[in-house]
mmCIF file of C-alpha atoms in Angstrom:
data_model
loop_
_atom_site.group_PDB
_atom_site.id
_atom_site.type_symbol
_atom_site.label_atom_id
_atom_site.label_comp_id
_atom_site.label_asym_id
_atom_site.label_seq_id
_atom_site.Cartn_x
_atom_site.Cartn_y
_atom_site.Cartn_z
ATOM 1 C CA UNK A 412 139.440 101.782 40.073
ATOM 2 C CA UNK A 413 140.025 105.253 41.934
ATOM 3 C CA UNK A 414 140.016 106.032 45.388
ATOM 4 C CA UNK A 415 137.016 108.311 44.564
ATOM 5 C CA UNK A 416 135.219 105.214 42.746
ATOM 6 C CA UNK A 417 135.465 102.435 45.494
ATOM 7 C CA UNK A 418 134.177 105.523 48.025
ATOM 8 C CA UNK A 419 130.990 106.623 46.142
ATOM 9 C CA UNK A 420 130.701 102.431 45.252
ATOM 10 C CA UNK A 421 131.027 101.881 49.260
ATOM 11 C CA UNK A 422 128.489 104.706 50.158
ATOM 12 C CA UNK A 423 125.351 103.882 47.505
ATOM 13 C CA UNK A 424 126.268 100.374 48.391
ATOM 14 C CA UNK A 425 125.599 101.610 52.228
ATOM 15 C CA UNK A 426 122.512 103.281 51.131
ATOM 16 C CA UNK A 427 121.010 100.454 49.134
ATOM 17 C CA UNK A 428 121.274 98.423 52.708
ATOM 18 C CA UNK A 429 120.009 101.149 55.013
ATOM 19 C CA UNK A 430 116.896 100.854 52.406
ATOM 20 C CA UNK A 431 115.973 97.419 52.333
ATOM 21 C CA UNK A 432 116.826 97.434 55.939
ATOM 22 C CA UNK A 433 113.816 100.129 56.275
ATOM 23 C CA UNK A 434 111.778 98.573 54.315
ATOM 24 C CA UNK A 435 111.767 95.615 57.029
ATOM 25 C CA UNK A 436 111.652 97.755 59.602
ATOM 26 C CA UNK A 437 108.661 99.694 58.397
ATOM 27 C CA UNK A 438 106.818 95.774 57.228
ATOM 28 C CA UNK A 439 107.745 94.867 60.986
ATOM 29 C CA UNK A 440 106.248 98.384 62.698
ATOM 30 C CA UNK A 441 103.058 97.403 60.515
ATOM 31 C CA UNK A 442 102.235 93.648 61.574
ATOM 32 C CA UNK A 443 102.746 94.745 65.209
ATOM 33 C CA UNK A 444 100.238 97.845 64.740
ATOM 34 C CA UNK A 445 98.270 95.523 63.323
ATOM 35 C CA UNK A 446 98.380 92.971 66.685
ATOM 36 C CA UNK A 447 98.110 95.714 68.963
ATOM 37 C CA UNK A 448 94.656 96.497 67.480
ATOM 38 C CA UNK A 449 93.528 93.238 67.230
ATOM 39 C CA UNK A 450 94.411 92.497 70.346
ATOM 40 C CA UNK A 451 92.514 95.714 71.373
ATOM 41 C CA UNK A 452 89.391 94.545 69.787
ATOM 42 C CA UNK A 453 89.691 90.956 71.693
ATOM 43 C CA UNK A 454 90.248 93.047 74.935
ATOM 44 C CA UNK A 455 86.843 95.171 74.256
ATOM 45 C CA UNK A 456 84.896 91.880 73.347
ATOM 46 C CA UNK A 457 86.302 90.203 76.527
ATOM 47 C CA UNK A 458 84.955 92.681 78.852
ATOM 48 C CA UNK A 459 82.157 92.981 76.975
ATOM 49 C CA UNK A 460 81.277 88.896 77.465
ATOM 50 C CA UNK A 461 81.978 89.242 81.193
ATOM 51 C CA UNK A 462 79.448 91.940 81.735
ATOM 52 C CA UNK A 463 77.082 89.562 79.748
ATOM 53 C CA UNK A 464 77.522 87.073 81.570
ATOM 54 C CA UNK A 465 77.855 88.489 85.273
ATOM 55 C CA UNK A 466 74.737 89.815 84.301
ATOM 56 C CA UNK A 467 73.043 86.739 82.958
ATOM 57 C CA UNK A 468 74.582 84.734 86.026
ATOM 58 C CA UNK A 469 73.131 87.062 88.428
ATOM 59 C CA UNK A 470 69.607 86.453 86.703
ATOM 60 C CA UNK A 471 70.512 82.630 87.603
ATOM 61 C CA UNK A 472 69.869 82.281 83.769
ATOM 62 C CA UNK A 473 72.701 79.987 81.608
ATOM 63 C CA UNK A 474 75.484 82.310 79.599
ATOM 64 C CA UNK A 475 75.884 79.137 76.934
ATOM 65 C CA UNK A 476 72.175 79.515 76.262
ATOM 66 C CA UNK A 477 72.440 83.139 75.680
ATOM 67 C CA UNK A 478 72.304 84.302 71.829
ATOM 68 C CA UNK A 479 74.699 87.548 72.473
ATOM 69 C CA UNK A 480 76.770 85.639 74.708
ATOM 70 C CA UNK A 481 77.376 83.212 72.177
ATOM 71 C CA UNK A 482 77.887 85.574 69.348
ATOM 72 C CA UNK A 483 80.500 87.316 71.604
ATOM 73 C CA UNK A 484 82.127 84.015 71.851
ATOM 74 C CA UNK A 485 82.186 83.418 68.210
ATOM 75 C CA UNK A 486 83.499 87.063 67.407
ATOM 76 C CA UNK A 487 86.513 86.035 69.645
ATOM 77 C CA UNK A 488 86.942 82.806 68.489
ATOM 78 C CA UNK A 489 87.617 84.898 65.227
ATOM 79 C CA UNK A 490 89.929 87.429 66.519
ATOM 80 C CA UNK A 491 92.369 84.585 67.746
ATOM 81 C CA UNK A 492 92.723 83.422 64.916
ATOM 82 C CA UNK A 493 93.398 86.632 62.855
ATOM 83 C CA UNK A 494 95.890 87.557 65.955
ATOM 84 C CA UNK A 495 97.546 84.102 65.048
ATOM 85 C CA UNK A 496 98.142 84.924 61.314
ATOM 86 C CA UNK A 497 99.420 88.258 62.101
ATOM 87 C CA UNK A 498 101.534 86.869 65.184
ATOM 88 C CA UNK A 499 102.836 83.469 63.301
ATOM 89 C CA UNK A 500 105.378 82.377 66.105
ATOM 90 C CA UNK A 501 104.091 82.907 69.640
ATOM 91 C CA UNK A 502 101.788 80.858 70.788
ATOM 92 C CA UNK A 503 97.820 82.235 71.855
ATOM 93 C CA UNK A 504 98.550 82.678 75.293
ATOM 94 C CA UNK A 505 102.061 82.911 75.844
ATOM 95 C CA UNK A 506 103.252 85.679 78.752
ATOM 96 C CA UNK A 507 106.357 86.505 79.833
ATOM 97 C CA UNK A 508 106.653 86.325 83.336
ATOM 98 C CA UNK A 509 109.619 87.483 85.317
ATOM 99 C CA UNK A 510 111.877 84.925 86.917
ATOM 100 C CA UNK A 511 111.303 84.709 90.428
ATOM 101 C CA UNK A 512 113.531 86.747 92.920
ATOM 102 C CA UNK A 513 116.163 84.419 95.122
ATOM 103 C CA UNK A 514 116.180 85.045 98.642
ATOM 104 C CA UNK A 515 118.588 87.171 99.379
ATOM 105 C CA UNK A 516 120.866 86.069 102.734
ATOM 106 C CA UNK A 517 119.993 88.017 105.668
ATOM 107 C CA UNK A 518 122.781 89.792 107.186
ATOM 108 C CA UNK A 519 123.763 89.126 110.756
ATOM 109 C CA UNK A 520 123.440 91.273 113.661
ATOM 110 C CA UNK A 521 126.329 92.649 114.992
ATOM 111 C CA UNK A 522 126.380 94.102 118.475
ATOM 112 C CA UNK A 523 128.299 97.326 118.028
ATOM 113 C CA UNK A 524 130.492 97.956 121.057
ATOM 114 C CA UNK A 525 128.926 101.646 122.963
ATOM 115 C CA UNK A 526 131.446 104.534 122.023
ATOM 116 C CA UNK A 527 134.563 105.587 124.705
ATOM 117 C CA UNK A 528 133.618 108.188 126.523
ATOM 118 C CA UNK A 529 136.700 110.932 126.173
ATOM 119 C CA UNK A 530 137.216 112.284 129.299
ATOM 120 C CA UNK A 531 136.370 116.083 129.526
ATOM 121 C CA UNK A 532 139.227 118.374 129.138
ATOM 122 C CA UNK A 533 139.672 120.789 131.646
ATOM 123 C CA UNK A 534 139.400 124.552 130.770
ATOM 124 C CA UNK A 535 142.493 126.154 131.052
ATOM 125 C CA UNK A 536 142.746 130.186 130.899
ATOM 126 C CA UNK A 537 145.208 131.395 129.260
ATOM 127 C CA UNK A 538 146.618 134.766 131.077
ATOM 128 C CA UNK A 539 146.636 137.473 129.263
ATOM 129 C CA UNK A 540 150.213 139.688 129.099
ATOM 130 C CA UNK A 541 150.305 142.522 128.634
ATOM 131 C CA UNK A 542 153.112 144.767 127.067
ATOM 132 C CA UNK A 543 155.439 146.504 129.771
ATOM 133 C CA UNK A 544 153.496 149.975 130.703
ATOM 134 C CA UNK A 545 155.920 152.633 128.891
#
């Protein structure tokens, strides 16, 4: 085999990779578009319910005997479930949440000693000479 040969071998080799490797890439960028809009959808619904039922509460009526309410419910009940076929391996309501901060030690006051005064130096005038009068 030629130099030439295991090069060009090396490089479609290469290029064969960087293709399938896309074609995950590109399967991956798809399934999370596809949870971002679901999840979208769930977030609309949601707000939706709790304008139901502030309102219905605020009537001192009962949201679970509410026909909309419910059918909100049920339409969410549906998204969760497509979420979890699309999102396989987290759980429903799993959040990352950031480790808590560790007190940092405080520092200790030191007294920092006042500055010497320098005492003032005295002006001294320099007398002028002058050249010799020709």
């Amino acid at each position: 085999m030629s130099f030439w040969d295991r090069i060009k071998e090396d490089v479609f080799g290469g290029f064969d990779a960087v293709r399938k490797r896309a074609g995950v890439l590109t399967e991956e960028g798809k399934r999370r578009y596809r949870a971002f809009e679901l999840k979208s959808r769930a977030h609309r619904l949601m707000s939706e319910l709790g304008g139901r039922t502030y309102t219905l509460l605020r009537e001192s009526k009962d949201p679970r005997e509410d026909a909309t309410a419910m059918s909100l419910v049920e339409r969410l009940k549906k998204l969760e479930s497509q979420i979890g076929v699309v999102e396989p391996g987290k759980p429903k309501a799993a959040r990352k949440r950031a480790a808590p901060k560790k007190a940092r030690p405080r520092k200790k006051a030191v007294k920092k000693a006042a500055p010497k005064k320098r005492a003032a130096r005295k002006k001294t005038t320099r007398k002028k000479t002058s050249s010799p009068p020709e």
